Coordinates of C-alpha atoms and ligand atoms in Angstrom, one line a residue:
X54 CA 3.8 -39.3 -61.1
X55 CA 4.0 -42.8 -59.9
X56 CA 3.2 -44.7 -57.2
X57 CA 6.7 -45.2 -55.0
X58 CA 8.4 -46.9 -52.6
X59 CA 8.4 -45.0 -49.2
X60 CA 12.3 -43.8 -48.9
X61 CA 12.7 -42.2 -45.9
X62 CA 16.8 -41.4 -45.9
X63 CA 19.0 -42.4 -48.9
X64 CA 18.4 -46.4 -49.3
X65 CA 16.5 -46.6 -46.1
X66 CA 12.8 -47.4 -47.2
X67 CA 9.4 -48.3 -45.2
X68 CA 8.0 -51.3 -45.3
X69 CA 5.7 -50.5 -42.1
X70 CA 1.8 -51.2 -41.9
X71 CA -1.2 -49.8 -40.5
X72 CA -3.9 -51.3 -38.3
X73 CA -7.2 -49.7 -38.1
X74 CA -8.8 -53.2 -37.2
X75 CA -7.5 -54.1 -33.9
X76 CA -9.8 -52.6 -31.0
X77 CA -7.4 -53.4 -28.5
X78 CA -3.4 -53.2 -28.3
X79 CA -2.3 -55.7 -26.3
X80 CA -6.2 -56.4 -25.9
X81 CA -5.9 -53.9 -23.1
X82 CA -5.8 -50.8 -24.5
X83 CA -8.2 -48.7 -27.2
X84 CA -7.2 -47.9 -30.1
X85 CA -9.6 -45.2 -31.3
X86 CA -6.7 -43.8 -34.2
X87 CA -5.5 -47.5 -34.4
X88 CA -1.5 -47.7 -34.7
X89 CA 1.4 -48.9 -37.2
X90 CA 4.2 -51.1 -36.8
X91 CA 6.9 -49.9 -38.0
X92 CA 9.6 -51.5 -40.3
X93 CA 12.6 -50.5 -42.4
X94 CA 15.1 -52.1 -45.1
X95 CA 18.3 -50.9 -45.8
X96 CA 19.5 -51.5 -48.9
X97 CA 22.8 -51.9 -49.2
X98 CA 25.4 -54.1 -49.9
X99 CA 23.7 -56.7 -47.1
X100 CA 20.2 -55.4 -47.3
X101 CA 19.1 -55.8 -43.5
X102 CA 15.2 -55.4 -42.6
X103 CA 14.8 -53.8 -39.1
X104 CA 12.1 -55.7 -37.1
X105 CA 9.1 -57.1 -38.7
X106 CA 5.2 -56.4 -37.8
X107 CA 2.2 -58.1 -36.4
X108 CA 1.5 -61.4 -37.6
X109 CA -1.9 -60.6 -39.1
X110 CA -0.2 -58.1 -41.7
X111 CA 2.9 -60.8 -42.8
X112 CA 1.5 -60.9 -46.9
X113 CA 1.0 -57.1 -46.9
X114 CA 4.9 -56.9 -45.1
X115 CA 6.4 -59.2 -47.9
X116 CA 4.5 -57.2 -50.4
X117 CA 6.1 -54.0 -49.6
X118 CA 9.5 -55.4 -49.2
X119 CA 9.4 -57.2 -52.7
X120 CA 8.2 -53.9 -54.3
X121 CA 11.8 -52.9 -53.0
X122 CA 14.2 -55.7 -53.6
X123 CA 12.1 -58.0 -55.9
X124 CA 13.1 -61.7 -55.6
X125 CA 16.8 -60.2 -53.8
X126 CA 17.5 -62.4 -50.9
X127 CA 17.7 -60.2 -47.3
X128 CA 21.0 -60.8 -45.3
X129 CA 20.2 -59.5 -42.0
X130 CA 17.1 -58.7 -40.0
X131 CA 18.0 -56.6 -36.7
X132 CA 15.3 -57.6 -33.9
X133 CA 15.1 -54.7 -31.7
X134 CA 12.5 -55.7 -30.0
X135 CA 10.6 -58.9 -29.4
X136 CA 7.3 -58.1 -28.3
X137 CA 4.6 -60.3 -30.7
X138 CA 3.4 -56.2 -32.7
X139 CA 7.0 -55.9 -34.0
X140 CA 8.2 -59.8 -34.3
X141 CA 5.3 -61.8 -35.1
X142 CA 6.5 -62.0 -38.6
X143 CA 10.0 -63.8 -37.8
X144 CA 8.4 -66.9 -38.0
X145 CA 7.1 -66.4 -41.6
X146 CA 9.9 -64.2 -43.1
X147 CA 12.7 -67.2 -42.3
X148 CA 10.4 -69.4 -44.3
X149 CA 10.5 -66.9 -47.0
X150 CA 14.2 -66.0 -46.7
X151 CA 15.8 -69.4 -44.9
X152 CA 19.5 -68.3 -45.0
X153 CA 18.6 -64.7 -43.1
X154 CA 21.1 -63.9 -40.5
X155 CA 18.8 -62.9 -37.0
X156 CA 21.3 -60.2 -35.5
X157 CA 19.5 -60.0 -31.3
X158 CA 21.2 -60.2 -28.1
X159 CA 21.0 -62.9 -25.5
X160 CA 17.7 -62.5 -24.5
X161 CA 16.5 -62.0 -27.9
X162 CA 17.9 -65.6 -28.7
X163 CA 15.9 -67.1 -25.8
X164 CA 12.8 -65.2 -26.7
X165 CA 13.5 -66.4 -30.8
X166 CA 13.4 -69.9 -29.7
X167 CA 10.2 -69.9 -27.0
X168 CA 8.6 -67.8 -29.6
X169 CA 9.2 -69.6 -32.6
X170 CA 11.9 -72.4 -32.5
X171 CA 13.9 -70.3 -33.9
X172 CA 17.5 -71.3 -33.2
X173 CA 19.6 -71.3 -36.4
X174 CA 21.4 -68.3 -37.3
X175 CA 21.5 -66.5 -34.5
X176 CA 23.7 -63.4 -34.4
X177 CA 24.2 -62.4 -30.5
X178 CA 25.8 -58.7 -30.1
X179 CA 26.6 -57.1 -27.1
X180 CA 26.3 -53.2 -26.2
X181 CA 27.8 -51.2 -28.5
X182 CA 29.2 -54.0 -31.0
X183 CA 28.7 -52.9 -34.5
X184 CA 28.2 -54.6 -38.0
X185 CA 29.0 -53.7 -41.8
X186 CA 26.1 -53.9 -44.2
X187 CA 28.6 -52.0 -46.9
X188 CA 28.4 -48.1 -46.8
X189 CA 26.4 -48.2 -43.3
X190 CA 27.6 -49.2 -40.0
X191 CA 25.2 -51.0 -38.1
X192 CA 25.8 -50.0 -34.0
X193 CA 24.1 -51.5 -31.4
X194 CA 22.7 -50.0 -28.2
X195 CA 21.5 -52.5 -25.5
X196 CA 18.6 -50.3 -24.3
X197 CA 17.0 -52.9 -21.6
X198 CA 13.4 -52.5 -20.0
X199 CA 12.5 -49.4 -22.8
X200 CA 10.0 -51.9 -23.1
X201 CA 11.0 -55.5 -22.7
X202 CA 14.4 -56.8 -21.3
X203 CA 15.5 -57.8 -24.6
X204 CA 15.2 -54.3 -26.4
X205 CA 17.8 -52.9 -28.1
X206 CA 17.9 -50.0 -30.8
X207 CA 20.3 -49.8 -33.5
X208 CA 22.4 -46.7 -34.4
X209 CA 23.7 -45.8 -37.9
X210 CA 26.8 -43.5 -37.2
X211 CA 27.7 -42.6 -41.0
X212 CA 23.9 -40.9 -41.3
X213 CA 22.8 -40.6 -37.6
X214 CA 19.5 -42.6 -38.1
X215 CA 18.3 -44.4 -35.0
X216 CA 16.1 -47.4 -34.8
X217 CA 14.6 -46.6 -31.3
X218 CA 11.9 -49.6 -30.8
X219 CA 9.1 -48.3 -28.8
X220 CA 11.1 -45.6 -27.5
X221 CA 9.4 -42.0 -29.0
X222 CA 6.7 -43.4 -30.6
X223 CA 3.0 -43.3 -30.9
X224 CA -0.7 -44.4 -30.9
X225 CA -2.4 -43.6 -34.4
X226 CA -1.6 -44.7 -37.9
X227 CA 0.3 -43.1 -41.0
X228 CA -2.6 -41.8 -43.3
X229 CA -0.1 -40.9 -46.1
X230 CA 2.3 -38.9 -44.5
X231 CA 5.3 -40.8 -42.9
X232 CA 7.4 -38.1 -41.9
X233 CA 7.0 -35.4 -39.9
X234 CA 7.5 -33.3 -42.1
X235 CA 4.9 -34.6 -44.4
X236 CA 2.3 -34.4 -41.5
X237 CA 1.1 -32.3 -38.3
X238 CA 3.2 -33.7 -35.7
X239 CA 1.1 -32.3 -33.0
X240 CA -1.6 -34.6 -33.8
X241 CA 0.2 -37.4 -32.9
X242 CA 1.7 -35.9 -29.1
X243 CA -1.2 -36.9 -27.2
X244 CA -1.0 -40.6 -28.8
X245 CA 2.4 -40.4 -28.0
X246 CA 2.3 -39.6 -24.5
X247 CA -0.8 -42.2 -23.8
X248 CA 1.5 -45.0 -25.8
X249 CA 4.0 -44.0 -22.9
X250 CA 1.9 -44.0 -20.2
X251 CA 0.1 -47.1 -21.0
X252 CA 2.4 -49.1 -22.5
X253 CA 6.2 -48.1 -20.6
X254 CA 5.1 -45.6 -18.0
X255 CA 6.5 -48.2 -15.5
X256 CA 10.5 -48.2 -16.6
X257 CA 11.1 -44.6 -15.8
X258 CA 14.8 -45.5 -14.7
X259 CA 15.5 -47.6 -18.1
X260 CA 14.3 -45.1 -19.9
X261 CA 16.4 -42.5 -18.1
X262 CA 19.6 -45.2 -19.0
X263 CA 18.5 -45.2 -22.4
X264 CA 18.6 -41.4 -23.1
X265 CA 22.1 -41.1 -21.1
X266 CA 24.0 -44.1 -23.4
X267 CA 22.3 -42.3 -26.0
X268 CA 23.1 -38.4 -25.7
X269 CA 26.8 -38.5 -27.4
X270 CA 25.2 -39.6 -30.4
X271 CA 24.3 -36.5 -33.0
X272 CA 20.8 -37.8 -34.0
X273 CA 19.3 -36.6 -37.3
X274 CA 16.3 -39.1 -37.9
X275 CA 14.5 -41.3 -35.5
X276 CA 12.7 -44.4 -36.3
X277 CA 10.4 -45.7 -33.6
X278 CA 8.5 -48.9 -34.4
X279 CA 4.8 -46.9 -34.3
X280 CA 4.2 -43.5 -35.3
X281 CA 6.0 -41.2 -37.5
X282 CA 9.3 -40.7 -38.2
X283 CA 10.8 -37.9 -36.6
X284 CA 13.2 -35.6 -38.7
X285 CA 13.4 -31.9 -37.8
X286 CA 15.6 -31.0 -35.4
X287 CA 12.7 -28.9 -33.9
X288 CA 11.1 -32.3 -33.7
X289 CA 13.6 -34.1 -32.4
X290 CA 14.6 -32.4 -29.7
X291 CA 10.9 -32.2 -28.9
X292 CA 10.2 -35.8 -28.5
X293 CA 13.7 -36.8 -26.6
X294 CA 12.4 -34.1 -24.1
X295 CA 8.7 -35.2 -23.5
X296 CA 10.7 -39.0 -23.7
X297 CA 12.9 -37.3 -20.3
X298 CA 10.6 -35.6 -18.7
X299 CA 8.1 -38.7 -18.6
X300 CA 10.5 -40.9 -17.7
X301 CA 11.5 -38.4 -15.0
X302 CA 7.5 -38.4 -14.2
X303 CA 7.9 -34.6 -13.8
X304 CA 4.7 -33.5 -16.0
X305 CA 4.6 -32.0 -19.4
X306 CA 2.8 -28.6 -18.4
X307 CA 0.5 -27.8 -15.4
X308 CA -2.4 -28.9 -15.0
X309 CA -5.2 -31.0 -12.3
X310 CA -7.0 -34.0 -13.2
X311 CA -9.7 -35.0 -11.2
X312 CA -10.8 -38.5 -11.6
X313 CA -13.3 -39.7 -10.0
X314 CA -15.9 -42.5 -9.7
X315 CA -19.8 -42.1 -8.6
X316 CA -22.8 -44.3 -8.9
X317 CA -25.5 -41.8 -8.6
X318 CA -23.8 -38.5 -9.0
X319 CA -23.5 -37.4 -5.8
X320 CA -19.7 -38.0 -5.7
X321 CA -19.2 -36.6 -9.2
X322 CA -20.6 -33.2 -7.7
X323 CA -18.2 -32.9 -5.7
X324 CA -15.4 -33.6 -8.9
X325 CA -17.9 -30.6 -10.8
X326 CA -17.1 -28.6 -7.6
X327 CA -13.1 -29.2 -7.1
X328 CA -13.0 -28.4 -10.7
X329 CA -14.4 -24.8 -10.1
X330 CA -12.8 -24.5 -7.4
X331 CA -9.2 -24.6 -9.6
X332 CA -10.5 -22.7 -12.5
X333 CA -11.5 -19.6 -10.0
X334 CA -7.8 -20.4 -8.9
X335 CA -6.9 -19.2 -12.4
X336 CA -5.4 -23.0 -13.4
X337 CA -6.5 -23.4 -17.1
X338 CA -5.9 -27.4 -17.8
X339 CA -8.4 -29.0 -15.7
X340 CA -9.9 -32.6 -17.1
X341 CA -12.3 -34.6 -15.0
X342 CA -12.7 -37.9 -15.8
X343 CA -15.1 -40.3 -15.2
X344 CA -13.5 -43.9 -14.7
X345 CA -16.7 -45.5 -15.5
X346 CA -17.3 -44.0 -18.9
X347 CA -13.5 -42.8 -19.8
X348 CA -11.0 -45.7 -20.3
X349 CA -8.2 -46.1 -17.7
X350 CA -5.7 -45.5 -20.9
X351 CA -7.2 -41.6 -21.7
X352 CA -6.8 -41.2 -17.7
X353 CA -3.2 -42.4 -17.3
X354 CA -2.5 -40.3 -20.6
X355 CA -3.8 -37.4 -18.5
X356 CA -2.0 -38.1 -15.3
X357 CA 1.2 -38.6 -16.8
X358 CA 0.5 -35.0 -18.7
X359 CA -0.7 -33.0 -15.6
X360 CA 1.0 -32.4 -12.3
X361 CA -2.1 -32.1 -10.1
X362 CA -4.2 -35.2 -9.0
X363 CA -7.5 -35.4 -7.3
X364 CA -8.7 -38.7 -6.8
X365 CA -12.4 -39.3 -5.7
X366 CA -14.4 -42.4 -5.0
X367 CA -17.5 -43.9 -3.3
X368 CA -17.5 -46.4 -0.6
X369 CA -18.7 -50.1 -2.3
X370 CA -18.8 -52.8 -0.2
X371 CA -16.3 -51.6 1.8
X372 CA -14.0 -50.5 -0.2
X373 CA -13.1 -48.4 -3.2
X374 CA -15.5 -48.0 -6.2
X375 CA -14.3 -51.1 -8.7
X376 CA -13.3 -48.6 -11.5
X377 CA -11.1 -46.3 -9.0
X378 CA -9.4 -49.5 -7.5
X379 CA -8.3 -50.3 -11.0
X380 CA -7.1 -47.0 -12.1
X381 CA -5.1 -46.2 -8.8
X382 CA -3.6 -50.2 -9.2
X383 CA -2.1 -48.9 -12.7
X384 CA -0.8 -45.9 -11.4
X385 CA 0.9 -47.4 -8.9
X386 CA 2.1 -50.4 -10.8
X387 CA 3.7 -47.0 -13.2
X388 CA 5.0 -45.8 -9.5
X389 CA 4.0 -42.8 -10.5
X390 CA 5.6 -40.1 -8.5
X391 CA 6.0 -36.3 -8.6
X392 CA 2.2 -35.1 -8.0
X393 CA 0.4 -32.4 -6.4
X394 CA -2.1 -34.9 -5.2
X395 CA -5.8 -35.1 -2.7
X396 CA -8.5 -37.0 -2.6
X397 CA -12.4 -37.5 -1.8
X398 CA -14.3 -39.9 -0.9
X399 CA -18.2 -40.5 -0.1
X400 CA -20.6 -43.2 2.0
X401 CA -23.5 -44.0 2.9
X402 CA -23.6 -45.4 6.3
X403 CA -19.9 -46.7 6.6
X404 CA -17.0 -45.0 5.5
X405 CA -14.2 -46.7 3.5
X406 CA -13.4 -45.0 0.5
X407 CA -11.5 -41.9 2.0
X408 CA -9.5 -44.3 4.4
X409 CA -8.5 -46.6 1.2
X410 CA -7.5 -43.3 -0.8
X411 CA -5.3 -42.4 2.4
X412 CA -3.5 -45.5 2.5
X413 CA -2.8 -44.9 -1.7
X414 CA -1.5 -41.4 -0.6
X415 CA 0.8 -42.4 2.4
X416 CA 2.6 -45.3 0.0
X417 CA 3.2 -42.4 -3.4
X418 CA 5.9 -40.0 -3.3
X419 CA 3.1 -37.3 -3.6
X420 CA 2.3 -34.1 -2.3
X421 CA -0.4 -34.2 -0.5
X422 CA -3.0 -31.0 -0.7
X423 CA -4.9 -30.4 2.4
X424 CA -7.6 -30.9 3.3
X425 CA -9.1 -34.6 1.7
X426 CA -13.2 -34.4 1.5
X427 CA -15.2 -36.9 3.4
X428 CA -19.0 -37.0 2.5
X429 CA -21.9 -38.2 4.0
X430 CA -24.8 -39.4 1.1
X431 CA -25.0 -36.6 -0.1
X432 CA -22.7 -33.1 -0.6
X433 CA -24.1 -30.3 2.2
X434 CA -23.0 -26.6 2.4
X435 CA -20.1 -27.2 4.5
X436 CA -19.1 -30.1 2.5
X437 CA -19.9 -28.0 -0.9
X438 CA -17.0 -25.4 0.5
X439 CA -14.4 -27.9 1.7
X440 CA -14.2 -29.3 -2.1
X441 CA -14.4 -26.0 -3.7
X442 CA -11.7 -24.9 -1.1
X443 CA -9.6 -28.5 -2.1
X444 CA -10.2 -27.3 -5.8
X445 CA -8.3 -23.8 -5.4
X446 CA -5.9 -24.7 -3.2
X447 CA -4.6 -27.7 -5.4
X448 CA -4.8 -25.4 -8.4
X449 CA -2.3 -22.5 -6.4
X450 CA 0.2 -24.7 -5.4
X451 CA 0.6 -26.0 -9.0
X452 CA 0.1 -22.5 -10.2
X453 CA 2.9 -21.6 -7.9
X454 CA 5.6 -23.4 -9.5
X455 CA 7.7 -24.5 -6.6
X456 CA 9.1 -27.9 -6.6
X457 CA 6.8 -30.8 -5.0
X458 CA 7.3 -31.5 -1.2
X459 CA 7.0 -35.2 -1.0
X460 CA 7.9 -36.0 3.0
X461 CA 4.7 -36.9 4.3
X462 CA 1.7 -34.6 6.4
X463 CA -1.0 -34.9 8.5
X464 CA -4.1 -32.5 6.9
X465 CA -5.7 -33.1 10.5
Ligands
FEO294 FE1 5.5 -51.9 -29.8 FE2 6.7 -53.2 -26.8 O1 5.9 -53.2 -28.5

C-alpha cells in the first residue's frame, strides 16, 4: 500500500492541515486538542480549491495540493469565509497561481483588498448564483454572520456535498482519520459544541437563517473548515440538530452548572453544597466550575450544553469577583437565553456581589430559581440549607421538563 492523496468524494480531495502548535485560537481561546483548517480541491475540468489555511501552514498547503495536481494551474478558489485561520494563505497562493479566479461576494472583495491588496480577479456572486467547474455545479449560499458578514458556503447539487465554513465544525485535529467514518465521532462533540460556544455562540438568529435557506437541500457530505468531515446520515442529521438547537440556545440535554468564583473557599462551599443539593434531587449532569482555575471557553462549552445555571461570586471591591465579571460579560455578549438560572453571592462586611448577580439576572431571558443565597464571611447552618435547598430545587425544575418561564419574579 502506498501513501495517498486524501479523497474524500469522487475528485474532491483534502488538502487541510493540522495545528498542534498554536496555544491559543484567536489568542483567546485554549486549544488543548489543537484544530485543523480545513481545505478541499476539486478536480475537475476547472480545478477550484475551497478556502485556504492559516498563514503559518502555506508550504505544507501547496505541498499537498501539488501532490494532487502537480505543476496543473488552479482556476478557481471559492473564499467562504475570510477570517485570517481559513484565508491567510490568499496572499501567497495568488503569487503561486497569478491567473486564479477569487469567486467571494461583496464583502469578501472588500475584506480581499484590506487584507491583502487583493483586487484583481474578483468573482462577486450573489445568493444562490451558481458556477460550472465541468461535471460539478458550484452553488452559492450567502450564509451571513455564521461567522463573519462575509461567509458564505458553497453547495454542490450533482453530489450534495456542502462546504459549510465554520458552520458544524470543531475544536481538535485529524490524527489520521478524516471522515467520520474513519474515526469516533463522539470524540469530537464536545469540541464541537465549545467551538460554537466560543467562537459563534453570539449569531443564534444567523445561524437559524442559515439552516432554513439550507433545509431543501438533500445533504450527503458536509465539509466544515475544522473538524471532520461528516458523512453518515446518522451523523449528519446529528450535527444539523446540535447546530439548531444551539442556535436556538435550547440545551443539548439537562443538566446544572454551577460556576462559581471564591478566594478562600468559603464561597466554593456553598457551590460543593448547591451541587448536592441537585444530585439528591436525582439530576445526574452537574459540573462546577471554578472560573479561576477552568478557562471561560470549558465554562461557556458547559453552559451552552446544560439548561441549569448557578452563578456564584464573592464581593471584591465592590463588585463582582474579576473572573465572574468576565464569564457573565461573555455570556451575555452570546445573549444567552433559555436557562433555569440562580445565583450566590458572599461578603465580608459590605455586600455587592448578590446585588450585581441580580442586575445580570433581571437583564437575561432566564428563569429565575428561587431563592438566590446571600452569605455573610462565612457559610452558617441556615445559610448551609438555603444553598442545598437552591441546589434541589434548580435540579426539579430541570428535572421536570416543562418549558422555561422567562417573565420576570420577585424570590422575596
Ligand atoms: Fe474558522 Fe471564523 O474562522
Amino acid at each position: 500500500m502506498m501513501y495517498r492523496p486524501r479523497e474524500i468524494k469522487k475528485n474532491i480531495y483534502y488538502v487541510g492541515v493540522n495545528d498542534r502548535n498554536k496555544n491559543l485560537f484567536e489568542n483567546l481561546w485554549p486549544l488543548p486538542k489543537g484544530v485543523s483548517y480545513n481545505s478541499f480541491l476539486i478536480e475537475d475540468e476547472k480545478i477550484t480549491l475551497i478556502d485556504t489555511v492559516d498563514v503559518c501552514y502555506s508550504d505544507l498547503f501547496f505541498r499537498n495540493i501539488q501532490s494532487i495536481i502537480g505543476e496543473k494551474p488552479i482556476h478557481y478558489l471559492v473564499v467562504n469565509h475570510m477570517e485570517p485561520d481559513h484565508s491567510g494563505a490568499i496572499e501567497w497562493l495568488v503569487t503561486k497561481y497569478p491567473d486564479i479566479q477569487i469567486i467571494g461576494n461583496s464583502r469578501t472583495a472588500d475584506m480581499l483588498k484590506g487584507y491583502y491588496g487583493v483586487t484583481d480577479n474578483v468573482i462577486e456572486i450573489n445568493d444562490k448564483d451558481e458556477i460550472s467547474i465541468g461535471k460539478n455545479t458550484l452553488r452559492f449560499y450567502l450564509t451571513p454572520m455564521v461567522h463573519w458578514p462575509e461567509t458564505m458556503m458553497t453547495y454542490i447539487p450533482e453530489t450534495h456535498v456542502l462546504f459549510s465554513g465554520d458552520a458544524f465544525g470543531s475544536f481538535g485535529t485529524l490524527d489520521g482519520g478524516i471522515l467520520d467514518t474513519q474515526l469516533n465521532p463522539e470524540w469530537y462533540e464536545d469540541e464541537m459544541i465549545r467551538y460554537y460556544s466560543n467562537i459563534v455562540g453570539k449569531y443564534g438568529s444567523p445561524i437559524q437563517a442559515a439552516l432554513k435557506k439550507l433545509s431543501s437541500n438533500a445533504i450527503e457530505t458536509i465539509c466544515s473548515t475544522h473538524g471532520p468531515i461528516w458523512t453518515t446520515d446518522e451523523n449528519i442529521t446529528h450535527v444539523i440538530s446540535i447546530y439548531d438547537k444551539l442556535s436556538r440556545y435550547e440545551a443539548i440535554e439537562n443538566g446544572l452548572v454551577v460556576a462559581y468564583g471564591s478566594m478562600y473557599g468559603h464561597t466554593e462551599q456553598l457551590a460543593e453544597i448547591i451541587g448536592a443539593g441537585a444530585a439528591d434531587a436525582g439530576l445526574k449532569n452537574i459540573v462546577l466550575h471554578n472560573v479561576s482555575k477552568t478557562s471561560d471557553s470549558e465554562i461557556l462549552r458547559d453552559i451552552f450544553k446544560y439548561n441549569g445555571l448557578i452563578i456564584g461570586s464573592p464581593t471584591y471591591n465592590n463588585k463582582l469577583y474579576p473572573g465572574v465579571e468576565n464569564l457573565i460579560s461573555a455570556i451575555q455578549n452570546r445573549n444567552l437565553k433559555n436557562r433555569f438560572f440562580s445565583y450566590f453571592g458572599g461578603f465580608t462586611w459590605a455586600g455587592a456581589a448578590a446585588k450585581h448577580l441580580k442586575e445580570f439576572s433581571d437583564k437575561m431571558e432566564f428563569e429565575l430559581i428561587c431563592s438566590p443565597v446571600e452569605m455573610k464571611q462565612s457559610p452558617d447552618g441556615v445559610t448551609c440549607d438555603l444553598a442545598y435547598s437552591l441546589g434541589t430545587k434548580i435540579a426539579e425544575r430541570i428535572l421536570s421538563n416543562e418549558p422555561i418561564k422567562t417573565q420576570k419574579i420577585d424570590c422575596h
